[in-house]
Amino acid sequence: SVNFLRGTCKDASGVAVANAIVQGFVTGTDAYLGEVQGNTDGTYALGVQTSKLTPCYLVAYKAGTPDVAGTTVNTLLPTNVDGT
């Protein structure tokens, strides 16, 4: 079943980053889970084909002046469609 990694991309000042590309990876293997483009308010929901018990991390990038990039902690756990 599809689970989700979801959240909001923010810059170092805590301001939402619109339309960033968000890529997901499995922490233990660095296996690529896919990517999604964030929304104009910085939110994203990446559908992943992995267990809710599989730790993951995300890498985000937005080209611009300046470019904005970052990564999450490597302990994110996917949730189902209703957030559990």
XYZ file of C-alpha atoms in Angstrom:
84
model
C 0.000 0.000 0.000
C 1.048 3.600 -0.491
C 2.186 5.573 2.524
C 3.287 9.197 2.592
C 6.138 11.409 3.710
C 4.586 14.840 4.150
C 5.508 18.234 5.533
C 6.483 21.790 4.605
C 9.752 22.942 3.022
C 11.169 25.942 4.886
C 14.369 27.934 4.537
C 16.842 28.678 7.345
C 14.631 31.578 8.489
C 11.535 29.366 8.730
C 9.903 30.833 5.602
C 8.044 28.343 3.399
C 9.826 27.488 0.128
C 7.340 27.269 -2.743
C 7.602 24.614 -5.454
C 10.763 22.865 -4.187
C 11.598 19.408 -5.541
C 11.504 16.869 -2.685
C 13.186 13.465 -3.063
C 12.776 10.559 -0.637
C 15.292 7.877 0.323
C 15.371 4.834 2.639
C 17.791 5.555 5.484
C 19.376 2.108 5.736
C 20.074 1.631 2.018
C 19.782 5.084 0.402
C 17.258 3.496 -1.996
C 15.442 6.168 -3.999
C 11.709 6.333 -3.203
C 10.678 9.022 -5.684
C 10.149 12.745 -5.880
C 7.399 15.316 -5.829
C 7.213 19.044 -6.430
C 6.007 20.970 -3.412
C 3.023 23.306 -3.525
C 3.081 27.097 -3.602
C 2.692 27.144 0.209
C 5.723 24.844 0.639
C 3.736 21.736 1.575
C 4.400 18.355 -0.035
C 3.163 14.766 0.198
C 5.418 12.112 -1.337
C 3.728 8.754 -1.888
C 6.103 5.876 -1.082
C 5.877 2.104 -1.458
C 7.433 1.304 1.917
C 6.347 0.234 5.386
C 5.320 2.767 8.026
C 8.200 1.333 10.092
C 10.923 2.103 7.509
C 13.049 5.137 8.471
C 13.497 7.607 5.609
C 15.017 10.987 4.841
C 14.250 13.731 2.347
C 16.371 16.031 0.226
C 14.826 19.261 -1.119
C 16.066 21.681 -3.784
C 14.761 24.896 -5.324
C 16.696 26.680 -8.047
C 16.810 30.448 -7.749
C 18.904 33.375 -6.646
C 20.110 32.023 -4.346
C 19.429 28.289 -4.721
C 17.835 26.720 -1.634
C 18.629 23.155 -0.584
C 18.428 21.010 2.497
C 17.889 17.595 4.007
C 15.845 16.216 6.882
C 16.792 13.976 9.762
C 17.047 10.307 8.761
C 14.349 9.062 11.138
C 11.187 10.103 9.263
C 8.474 7.444 9.180
C 5.804 7.316 6.449
C 2.138 7.664 7.417
C -1.031 6.583 5.653
C -3.456 8.891 3.872
C -5.070 10.157 7.098
C -1.720 10.923 8.756
C -1.466 7.899 11.079
